[in-house]
Coordinates of N, CA and C and ligand atoms in Angstrom, one line a residue:
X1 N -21.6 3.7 27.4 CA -21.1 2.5 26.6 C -22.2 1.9 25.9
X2 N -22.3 1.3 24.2 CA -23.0 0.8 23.7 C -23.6 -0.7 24.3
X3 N -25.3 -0.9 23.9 CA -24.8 -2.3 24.7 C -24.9 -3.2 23.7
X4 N -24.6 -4.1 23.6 CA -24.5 -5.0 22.4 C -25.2 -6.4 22.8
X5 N -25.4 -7.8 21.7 CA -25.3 -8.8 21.9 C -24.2 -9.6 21.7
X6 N -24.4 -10.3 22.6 CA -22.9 -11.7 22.7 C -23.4 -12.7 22.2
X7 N -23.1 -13.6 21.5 CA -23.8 -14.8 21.0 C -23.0 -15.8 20.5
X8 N -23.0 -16.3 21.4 CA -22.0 -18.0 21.8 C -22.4 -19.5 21.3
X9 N -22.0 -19.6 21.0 CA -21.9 -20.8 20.0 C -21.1 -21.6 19.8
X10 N -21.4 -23.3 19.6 CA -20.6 -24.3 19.5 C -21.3 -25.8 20.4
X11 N -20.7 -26.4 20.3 CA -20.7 -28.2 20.3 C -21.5 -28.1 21.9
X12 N -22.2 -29.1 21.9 CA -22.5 -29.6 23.2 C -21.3 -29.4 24.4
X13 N -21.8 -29.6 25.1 CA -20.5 -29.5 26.7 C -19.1 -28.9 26.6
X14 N -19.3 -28.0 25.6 CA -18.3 -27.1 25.6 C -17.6 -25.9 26.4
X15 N -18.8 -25.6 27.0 CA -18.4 -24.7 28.3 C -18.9 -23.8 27.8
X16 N -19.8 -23.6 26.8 CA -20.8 -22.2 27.0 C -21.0 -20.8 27.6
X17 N -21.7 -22.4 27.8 CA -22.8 -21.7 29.1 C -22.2 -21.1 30.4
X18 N -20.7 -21.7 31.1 CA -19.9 -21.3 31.9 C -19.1 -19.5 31.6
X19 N -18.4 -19.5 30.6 CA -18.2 -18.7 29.7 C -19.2 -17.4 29.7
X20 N -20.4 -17.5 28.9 CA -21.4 -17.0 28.6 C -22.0 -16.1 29.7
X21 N -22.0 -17.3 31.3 CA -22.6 -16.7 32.4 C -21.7 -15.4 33.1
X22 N -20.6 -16.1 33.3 CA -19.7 -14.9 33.7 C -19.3 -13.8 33.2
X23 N -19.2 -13.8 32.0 CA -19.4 -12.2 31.6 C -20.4 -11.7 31.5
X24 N -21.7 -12.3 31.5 CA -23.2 -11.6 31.6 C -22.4 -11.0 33.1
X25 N -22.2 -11.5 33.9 CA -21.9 -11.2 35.4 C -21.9 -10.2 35.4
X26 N -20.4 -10.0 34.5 CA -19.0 -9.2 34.8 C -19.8 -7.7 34.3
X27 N -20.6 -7.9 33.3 CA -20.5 -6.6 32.2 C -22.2 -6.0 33.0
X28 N -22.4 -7.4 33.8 CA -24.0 -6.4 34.1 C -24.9 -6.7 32.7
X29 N -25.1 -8.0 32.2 CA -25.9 -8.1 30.8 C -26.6 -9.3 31.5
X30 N -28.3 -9.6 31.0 CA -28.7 -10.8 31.1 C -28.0 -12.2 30.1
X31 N -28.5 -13.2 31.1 CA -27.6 -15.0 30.2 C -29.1 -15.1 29.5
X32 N -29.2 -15.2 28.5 CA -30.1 -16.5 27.9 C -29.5 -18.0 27.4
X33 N -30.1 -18.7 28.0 CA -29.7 -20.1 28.2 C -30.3 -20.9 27.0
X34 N -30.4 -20.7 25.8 CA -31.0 -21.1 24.5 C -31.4 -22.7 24.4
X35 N -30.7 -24.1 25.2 CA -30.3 -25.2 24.8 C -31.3 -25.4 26.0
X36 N -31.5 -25.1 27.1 CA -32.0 -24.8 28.6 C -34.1 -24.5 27.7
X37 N -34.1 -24.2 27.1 CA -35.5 -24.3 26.3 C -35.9 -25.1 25.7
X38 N -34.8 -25.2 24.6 CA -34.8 -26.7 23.8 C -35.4 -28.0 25.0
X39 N -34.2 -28.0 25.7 CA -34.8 -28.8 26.8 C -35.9 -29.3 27.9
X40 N -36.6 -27.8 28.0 CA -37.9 -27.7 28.5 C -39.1 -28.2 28.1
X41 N -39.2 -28.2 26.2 CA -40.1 -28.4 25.3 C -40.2 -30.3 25.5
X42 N -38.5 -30.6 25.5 CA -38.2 -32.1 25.8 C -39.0 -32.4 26.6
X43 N -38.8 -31.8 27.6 CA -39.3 -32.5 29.1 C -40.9 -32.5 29.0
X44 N -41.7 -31.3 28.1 CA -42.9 -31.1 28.2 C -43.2 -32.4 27.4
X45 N -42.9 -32.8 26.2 CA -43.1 -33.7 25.1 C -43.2 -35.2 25.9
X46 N -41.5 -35.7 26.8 CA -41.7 -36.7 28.0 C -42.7 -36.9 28.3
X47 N -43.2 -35.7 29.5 CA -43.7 -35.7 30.1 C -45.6 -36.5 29.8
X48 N -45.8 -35.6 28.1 CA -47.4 -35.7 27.8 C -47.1 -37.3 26.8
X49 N -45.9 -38.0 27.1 CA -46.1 -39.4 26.9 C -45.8 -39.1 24.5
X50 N -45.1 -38.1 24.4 CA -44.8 -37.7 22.8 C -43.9 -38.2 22.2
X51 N -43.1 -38.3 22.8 CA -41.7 -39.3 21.9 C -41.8 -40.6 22.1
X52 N -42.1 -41.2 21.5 CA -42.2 -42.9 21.1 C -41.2 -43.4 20.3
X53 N -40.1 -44.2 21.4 CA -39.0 -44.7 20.1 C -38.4 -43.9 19.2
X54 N -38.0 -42.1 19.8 CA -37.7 -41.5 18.9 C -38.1 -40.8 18.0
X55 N -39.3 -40.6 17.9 CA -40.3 -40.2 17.2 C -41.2 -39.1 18.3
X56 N -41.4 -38.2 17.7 CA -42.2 -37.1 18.4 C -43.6 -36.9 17.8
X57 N -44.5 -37.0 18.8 CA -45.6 -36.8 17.9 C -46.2 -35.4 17.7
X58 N -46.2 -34.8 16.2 CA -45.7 -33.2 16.1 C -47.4 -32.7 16.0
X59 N -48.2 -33.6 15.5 CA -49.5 -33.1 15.7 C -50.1 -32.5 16.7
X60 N -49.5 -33.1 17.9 CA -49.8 -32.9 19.5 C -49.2 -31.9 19.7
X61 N -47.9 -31.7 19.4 CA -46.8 -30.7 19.9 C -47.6 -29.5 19.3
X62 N -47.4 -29.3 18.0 CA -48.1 -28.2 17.3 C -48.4 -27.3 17.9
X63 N -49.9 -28.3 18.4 CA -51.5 -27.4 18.6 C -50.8 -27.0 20.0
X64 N -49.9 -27.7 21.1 CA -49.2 -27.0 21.9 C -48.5 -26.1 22.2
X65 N -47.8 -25.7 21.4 CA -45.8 -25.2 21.1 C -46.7 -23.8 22.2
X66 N -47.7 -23.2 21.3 CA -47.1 -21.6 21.4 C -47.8 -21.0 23.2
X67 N -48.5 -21.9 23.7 CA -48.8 -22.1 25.2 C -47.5 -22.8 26.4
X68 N -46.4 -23.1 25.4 CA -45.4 -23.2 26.4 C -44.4 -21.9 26.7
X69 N -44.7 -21.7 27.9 CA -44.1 -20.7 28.0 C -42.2 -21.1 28.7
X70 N -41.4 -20.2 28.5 CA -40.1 -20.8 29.3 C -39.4 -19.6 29.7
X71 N -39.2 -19.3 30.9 CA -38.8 -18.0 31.6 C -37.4 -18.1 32.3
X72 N -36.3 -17.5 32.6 CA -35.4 -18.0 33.6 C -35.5 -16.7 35.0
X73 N -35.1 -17.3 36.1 CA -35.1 -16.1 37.0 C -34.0 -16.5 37.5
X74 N -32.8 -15.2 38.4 CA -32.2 -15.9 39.1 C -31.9 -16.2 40.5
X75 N -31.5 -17.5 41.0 CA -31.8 -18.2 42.3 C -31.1 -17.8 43.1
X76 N -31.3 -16.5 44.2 CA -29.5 -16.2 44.5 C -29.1 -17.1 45.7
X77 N -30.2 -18.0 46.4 CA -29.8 -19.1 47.3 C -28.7 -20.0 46.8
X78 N -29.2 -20.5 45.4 CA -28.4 -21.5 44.9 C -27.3 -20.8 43.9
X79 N -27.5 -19.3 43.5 CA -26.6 -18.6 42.5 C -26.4 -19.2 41.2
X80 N -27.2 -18.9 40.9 CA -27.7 -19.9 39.7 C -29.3 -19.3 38.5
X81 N -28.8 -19.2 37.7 CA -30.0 -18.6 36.9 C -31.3 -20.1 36.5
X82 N -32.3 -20.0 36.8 CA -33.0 -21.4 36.8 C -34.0 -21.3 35.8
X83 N -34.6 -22.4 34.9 CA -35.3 -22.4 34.3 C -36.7 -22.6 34.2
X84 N -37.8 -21.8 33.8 CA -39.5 -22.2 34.4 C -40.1 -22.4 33.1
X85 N -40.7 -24.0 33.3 CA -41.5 -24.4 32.5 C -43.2 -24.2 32.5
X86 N -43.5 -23.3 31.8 CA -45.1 -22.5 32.6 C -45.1 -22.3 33.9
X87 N -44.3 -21.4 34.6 CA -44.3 -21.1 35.7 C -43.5 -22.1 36.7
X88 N -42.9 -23.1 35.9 CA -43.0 -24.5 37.1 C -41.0 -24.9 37.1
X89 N -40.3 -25.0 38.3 CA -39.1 -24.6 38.2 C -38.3 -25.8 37.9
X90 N -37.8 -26.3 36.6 CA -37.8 -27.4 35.6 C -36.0 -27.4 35.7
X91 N -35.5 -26.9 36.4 CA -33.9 -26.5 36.4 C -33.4 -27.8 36.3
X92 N -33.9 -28.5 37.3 CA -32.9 -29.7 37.3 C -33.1 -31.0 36.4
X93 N -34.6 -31.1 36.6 CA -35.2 -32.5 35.7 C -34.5 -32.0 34.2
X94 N -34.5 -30.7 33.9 CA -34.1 -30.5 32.0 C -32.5 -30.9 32.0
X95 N -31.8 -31.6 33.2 CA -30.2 -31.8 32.9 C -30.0 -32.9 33.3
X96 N -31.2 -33.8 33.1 CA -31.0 -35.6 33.2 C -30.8 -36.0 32.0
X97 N -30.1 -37.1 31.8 CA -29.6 -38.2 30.6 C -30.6 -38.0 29.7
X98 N -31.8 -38.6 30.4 CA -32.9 -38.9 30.2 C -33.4 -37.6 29.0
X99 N -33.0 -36.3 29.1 CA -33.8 -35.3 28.6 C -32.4 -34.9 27.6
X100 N -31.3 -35.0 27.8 CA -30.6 -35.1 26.6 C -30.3 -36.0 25.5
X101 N -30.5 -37.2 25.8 CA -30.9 -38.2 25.1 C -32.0 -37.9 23.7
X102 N -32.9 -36.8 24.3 CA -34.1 -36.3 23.3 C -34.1 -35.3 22.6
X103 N -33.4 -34.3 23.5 CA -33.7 -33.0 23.3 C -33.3 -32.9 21.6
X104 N -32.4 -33.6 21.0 CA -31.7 -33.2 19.5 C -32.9 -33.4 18.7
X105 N -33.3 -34.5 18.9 CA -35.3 -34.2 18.1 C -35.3 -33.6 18.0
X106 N -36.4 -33.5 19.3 CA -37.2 -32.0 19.4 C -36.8 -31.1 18.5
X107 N -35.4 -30.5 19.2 CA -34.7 -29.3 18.6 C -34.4 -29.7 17.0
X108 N -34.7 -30.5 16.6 CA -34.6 -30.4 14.8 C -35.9 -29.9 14.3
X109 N -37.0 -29.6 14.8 CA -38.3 -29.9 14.4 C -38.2 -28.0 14.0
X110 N -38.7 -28.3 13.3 CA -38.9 -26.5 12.5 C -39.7 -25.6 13.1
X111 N -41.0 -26.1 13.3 CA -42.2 -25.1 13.6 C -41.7 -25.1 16.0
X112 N -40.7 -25.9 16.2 CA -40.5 -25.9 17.2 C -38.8 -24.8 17.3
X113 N -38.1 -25.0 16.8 CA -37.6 -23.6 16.3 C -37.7 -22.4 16.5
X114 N -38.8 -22.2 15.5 CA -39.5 -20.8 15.2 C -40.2 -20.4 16.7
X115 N -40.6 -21.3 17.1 CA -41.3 -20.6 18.3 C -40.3 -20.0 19.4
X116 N -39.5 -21.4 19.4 CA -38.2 -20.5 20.3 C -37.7 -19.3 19.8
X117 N -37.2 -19.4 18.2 CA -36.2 -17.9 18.3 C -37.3 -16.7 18.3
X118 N -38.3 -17.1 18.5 CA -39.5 -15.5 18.7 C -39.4 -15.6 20.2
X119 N -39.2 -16.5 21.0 CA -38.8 -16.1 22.3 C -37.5 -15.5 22.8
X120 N -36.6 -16.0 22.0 CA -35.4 -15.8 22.1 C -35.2 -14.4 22.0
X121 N -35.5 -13.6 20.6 CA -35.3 -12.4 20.5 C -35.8 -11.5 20.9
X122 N -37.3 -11.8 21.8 CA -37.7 -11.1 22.5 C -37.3 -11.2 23.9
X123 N -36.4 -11.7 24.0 CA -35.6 -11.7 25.6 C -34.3 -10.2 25.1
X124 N -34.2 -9.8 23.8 CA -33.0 -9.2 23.5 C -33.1 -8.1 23.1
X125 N -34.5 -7.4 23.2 CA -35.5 -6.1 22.4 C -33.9 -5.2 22.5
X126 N -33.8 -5.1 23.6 CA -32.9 -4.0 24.1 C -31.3 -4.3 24.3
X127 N -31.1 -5.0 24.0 CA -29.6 -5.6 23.7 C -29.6 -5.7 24.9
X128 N -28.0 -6.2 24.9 CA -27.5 -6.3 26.5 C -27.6 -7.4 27.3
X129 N -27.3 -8.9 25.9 CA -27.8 -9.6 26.0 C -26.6 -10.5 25.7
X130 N -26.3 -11.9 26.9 CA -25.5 -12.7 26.2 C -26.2 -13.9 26.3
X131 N -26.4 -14.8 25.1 CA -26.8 -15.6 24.5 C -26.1 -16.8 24.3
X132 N -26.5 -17.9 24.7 CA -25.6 -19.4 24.3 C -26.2 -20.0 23.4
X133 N -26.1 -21.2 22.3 CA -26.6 -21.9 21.8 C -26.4 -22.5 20.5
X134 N -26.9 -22.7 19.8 CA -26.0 -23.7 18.2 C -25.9 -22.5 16.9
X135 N -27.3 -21.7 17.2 CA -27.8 -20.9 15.7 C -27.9 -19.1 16.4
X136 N -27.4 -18.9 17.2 CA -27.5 -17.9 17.9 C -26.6 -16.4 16.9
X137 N -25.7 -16.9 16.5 CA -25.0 -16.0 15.7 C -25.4 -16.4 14.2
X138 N -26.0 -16.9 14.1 CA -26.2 -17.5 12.2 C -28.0 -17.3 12.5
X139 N -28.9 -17.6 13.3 CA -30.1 -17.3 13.1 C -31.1 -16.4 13.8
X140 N -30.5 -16.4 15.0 CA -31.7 -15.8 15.7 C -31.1 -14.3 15.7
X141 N -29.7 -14.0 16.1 CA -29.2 -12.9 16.2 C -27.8 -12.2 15.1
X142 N -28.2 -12.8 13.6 CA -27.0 -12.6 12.4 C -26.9 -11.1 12.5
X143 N -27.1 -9.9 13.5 CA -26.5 -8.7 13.5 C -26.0 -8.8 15.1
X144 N -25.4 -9.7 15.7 CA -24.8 -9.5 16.9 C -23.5 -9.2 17.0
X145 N -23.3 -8.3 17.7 CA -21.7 -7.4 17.7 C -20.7 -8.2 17.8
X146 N -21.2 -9.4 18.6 CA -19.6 -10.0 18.7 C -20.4 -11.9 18.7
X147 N -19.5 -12.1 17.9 CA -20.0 -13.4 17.4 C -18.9 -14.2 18.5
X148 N -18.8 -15.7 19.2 CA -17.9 -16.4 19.5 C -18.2 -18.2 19.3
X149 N -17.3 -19.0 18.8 CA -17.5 -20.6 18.1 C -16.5 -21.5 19.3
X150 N -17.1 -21.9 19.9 CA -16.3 -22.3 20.8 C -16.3 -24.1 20.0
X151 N -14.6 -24.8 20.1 CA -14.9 -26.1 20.0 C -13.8 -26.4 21.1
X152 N -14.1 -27.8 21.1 CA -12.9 -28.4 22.1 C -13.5 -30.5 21.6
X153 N -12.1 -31.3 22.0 CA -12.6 -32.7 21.6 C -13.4 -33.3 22.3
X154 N -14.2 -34.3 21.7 CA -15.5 -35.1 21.8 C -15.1 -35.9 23.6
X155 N -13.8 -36.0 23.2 CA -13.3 -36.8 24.4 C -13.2 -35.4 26.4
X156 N -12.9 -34.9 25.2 CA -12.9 -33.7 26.7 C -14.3 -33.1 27.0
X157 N -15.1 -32.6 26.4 CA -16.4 -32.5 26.6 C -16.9 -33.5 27.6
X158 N -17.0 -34.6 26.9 CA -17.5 -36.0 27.3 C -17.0 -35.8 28.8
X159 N -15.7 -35.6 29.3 CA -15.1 -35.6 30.6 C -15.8 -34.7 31.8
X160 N -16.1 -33.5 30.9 CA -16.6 -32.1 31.8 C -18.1 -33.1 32.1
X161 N -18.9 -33.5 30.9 CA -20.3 -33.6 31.4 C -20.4 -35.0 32.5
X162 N -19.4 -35.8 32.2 CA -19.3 -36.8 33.2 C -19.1 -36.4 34.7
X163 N -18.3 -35.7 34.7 CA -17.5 -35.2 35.7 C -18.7 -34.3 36.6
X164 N -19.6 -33.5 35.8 CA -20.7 -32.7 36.5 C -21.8 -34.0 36.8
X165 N -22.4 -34.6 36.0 CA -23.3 -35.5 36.1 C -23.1 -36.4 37.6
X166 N -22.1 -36.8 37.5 CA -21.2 -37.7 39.1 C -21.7 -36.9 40.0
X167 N -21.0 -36.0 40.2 CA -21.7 -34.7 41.0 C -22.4 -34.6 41.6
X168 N -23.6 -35.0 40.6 CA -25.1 -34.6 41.2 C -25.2 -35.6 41.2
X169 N -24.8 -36.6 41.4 CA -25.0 -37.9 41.8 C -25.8 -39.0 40.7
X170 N -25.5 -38.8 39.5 CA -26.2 -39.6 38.6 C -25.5 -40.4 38.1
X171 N -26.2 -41.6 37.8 CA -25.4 -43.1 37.6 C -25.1 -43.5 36.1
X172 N -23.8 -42.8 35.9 CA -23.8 -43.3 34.3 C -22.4 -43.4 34.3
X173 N -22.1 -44.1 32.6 CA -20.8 -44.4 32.5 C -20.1 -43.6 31.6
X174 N -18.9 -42.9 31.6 CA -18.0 -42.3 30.6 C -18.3 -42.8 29.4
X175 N -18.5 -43.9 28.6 CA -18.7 -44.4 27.7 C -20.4 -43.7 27.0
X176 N -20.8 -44.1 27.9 CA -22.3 -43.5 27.4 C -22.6 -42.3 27.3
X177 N -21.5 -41.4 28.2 CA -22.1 -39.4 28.0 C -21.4 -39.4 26.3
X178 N -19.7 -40.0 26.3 CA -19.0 -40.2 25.1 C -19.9 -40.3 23.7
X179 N -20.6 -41.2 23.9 CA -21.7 -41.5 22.7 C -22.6 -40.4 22.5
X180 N -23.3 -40.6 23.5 CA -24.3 -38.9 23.7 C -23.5 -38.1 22.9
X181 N -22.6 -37.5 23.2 CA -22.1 -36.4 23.3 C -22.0 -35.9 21.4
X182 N -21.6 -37.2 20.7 CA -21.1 -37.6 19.6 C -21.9 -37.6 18.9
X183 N -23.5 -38.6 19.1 CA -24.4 -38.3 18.9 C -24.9 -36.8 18.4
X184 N -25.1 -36.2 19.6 CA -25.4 -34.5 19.2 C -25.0 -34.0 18.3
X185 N -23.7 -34.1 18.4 CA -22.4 -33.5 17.5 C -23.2 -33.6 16.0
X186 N -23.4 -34.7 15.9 CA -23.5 -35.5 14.3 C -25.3 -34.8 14.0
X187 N -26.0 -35.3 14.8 CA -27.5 -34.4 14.9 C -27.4 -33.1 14.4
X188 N -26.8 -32.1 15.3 CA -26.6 -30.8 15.8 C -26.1 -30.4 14.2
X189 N -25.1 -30.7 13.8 CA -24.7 -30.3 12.7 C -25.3 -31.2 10.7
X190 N -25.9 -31.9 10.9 CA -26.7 -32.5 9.8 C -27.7 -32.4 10.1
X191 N -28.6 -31.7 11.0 CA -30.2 -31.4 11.1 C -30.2 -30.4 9.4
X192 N -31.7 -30.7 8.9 CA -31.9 -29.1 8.0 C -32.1 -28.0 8.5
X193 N -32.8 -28.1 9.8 CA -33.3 -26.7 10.5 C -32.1 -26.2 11.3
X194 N -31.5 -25.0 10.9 CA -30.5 -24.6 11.4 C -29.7 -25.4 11.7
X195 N -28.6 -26.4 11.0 CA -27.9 -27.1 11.6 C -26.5 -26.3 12.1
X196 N -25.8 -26.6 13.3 CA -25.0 -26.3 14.0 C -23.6 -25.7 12.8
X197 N -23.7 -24.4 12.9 CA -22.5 -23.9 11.9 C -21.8 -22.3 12.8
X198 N -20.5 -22.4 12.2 CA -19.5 -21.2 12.9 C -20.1 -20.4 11.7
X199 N -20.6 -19.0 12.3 CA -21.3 -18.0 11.0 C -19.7 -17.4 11.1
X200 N -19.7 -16.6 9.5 CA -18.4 -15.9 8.9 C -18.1 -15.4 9.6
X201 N -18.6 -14.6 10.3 CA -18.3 -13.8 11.2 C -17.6 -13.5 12.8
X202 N -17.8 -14.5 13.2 CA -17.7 -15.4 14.1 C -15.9 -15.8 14.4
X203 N -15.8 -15.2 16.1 CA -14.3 -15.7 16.1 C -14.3 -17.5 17.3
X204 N -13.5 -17.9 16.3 CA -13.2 -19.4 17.1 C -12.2 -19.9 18.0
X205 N -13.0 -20.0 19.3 CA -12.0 -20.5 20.4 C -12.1 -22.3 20.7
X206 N -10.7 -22.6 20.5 CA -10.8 -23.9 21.3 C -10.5 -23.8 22.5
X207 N -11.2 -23.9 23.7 CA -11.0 -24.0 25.0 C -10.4 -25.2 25.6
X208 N -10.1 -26.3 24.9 CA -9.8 -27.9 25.1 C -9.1 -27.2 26.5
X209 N -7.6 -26.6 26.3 CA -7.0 -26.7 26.9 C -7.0 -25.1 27.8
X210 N -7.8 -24.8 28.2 CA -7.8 -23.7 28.4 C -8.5 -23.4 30.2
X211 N -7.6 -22.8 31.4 CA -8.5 -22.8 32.4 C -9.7 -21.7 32.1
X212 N -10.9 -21.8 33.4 CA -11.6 -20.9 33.1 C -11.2 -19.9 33.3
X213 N -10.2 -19.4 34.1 CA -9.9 -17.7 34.1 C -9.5 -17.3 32.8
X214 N -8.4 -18.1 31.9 CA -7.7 -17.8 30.9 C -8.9 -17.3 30.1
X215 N -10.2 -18.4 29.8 CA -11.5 -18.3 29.2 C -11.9 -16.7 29.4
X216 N -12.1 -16.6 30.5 CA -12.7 -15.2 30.7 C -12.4 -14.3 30.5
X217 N -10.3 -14.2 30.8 CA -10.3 -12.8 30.3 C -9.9 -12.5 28.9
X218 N -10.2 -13.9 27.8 CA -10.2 -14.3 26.8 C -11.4 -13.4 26.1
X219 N -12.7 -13.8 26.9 CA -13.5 -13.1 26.2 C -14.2 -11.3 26.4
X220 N -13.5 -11.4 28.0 CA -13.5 -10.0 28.1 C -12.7 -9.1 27.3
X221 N -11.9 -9.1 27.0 CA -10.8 -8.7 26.2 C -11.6 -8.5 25.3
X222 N -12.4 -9.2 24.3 CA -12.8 -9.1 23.2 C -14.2 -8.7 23.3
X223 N -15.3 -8.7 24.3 CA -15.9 -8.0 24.6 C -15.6 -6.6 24.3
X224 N -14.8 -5.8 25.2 CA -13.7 -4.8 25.6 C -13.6 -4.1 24.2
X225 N -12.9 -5.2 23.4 CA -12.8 -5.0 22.2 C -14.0 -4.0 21.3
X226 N -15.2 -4.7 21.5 CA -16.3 -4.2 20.9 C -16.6 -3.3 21.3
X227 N -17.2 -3.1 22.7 CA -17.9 -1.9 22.9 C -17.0 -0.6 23.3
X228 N -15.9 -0.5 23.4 CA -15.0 0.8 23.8 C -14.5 1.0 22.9
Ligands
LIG301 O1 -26.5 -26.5 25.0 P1 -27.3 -27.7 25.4 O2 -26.6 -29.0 25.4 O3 -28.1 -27.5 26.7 O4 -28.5 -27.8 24.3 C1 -29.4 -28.9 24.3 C2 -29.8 -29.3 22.9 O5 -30.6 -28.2 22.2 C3 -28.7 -29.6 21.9 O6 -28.7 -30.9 21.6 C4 -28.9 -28.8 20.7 C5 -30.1 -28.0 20.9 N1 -30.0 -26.6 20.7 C6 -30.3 -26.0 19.5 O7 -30.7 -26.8 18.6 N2 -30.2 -24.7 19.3 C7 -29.8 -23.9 20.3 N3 -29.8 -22.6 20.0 C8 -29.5 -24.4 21.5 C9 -29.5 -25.7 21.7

């Protein structure tokens, strides 16, 4: 059987990544977690004191970018594919408020970009690869066999990431992930650097209403489709 790339795409807390992981599962393909990087650079930028009021200081970043390394391994304690920031296991700090609040910066910045999708596509030398993220089918991988555009409303998103966030015990209000969420949306898609778009190619699912099994054999099907 051929192996191909998968390359998933669409809106913040759309269910991706959920999506995404389980057929990597199913089919025996690695997840690259594309937004899970974005996020890393965030936390690195936090961290060395770089975003001021929104503003990133790109001088500093620069002379940095190409020394950050971002790796995933997976955790089979926790079952869970985790993310390393130069070796250092950043899984959880990169899925605080706090680092989504920023990450749309960052991720506008061009020369920060480029360094990603040269990591990115060297995660995919050999296909066999399913991929989540905004530009995934339109930039990093525009010859991927099977393109997918997930959307669903601002209001139900907003719900899932609330609903996870609680979870893990973090103190926030519906109201505020709502805005976030909306925020990105409007970022994500009016950035110039790759802004968030469904490539021609590309088939479009709304999951609003959709359980996850329905999801799955939604996409297996069309997987299925491709490679047999
Ligand atoms: O999928 P996510 O919410 O974890 O992504 C975090 C941020 O990274 C999101 O605001 C958009 C950005 N992103 C991007 O610009 N390009 C990608 N390929 C993936 C994510």
């Amino acid at each position: 059987m051929k192996k191909i790339i998968v390359a998933i795409d669409g809106f913040s807390s759309c269910g991706k990544s959920t999506m995404a992981k389980e057929l990597a599962k199913s089919v025996g393909y690695a997840y690259v977690d594309s937004g899970a990087m974005y996020r890393a650079v965030t936390l690195y930028c936090q961290r060395k004191g770089w975003i001021v009021n929104g503003v990133v200081n790109q001088d500093e970043l620069k002379k940095a970018i190409d020394s950050i390394l971002i790796e995933f391994s997976y955790n089979p304690d926790k079952n869970r594919n985790e993310t390393f920031l130069n070796k250092e296991n950043v899984e959880d700090e990169i899925r605080t408020l706090q680092v989504s609040e920023e990450v749309s910066i960052v991720s506008s910045i061009g020369f920060v970009r480029s360094a990603m999708v040269k990591q990115q596509q060297a995660y995919a030398k050999e296909r066999g690869v399913v991929m989540d993220g905004r530009d995934i089918g339109t930039v990093v991988f525009p010859d991927a066999e099977l393109k997918i555009f997930l959307v669903a409303s601002a209001e139900i998103r907003a719900q899932r990431r609330y609903d996870e966030l609680i979870a893990k015990g973090e103190k926030v209000s519906f109201d505020e992930i709502l805005e976030n969420v909306k925020q990105r949306d409007f970022l994500d898609q009016t950035r110039k650097e790759s802004p968030l778009r469904k490539a021609e190619d590309a088939i479009e699912l709304d999951n609003g209403n959709l359980t996850l099994e329905e999801q799955r054999d939604w996409l297996l099907k069309r997987f299925k489709e491709v490679v047999e």
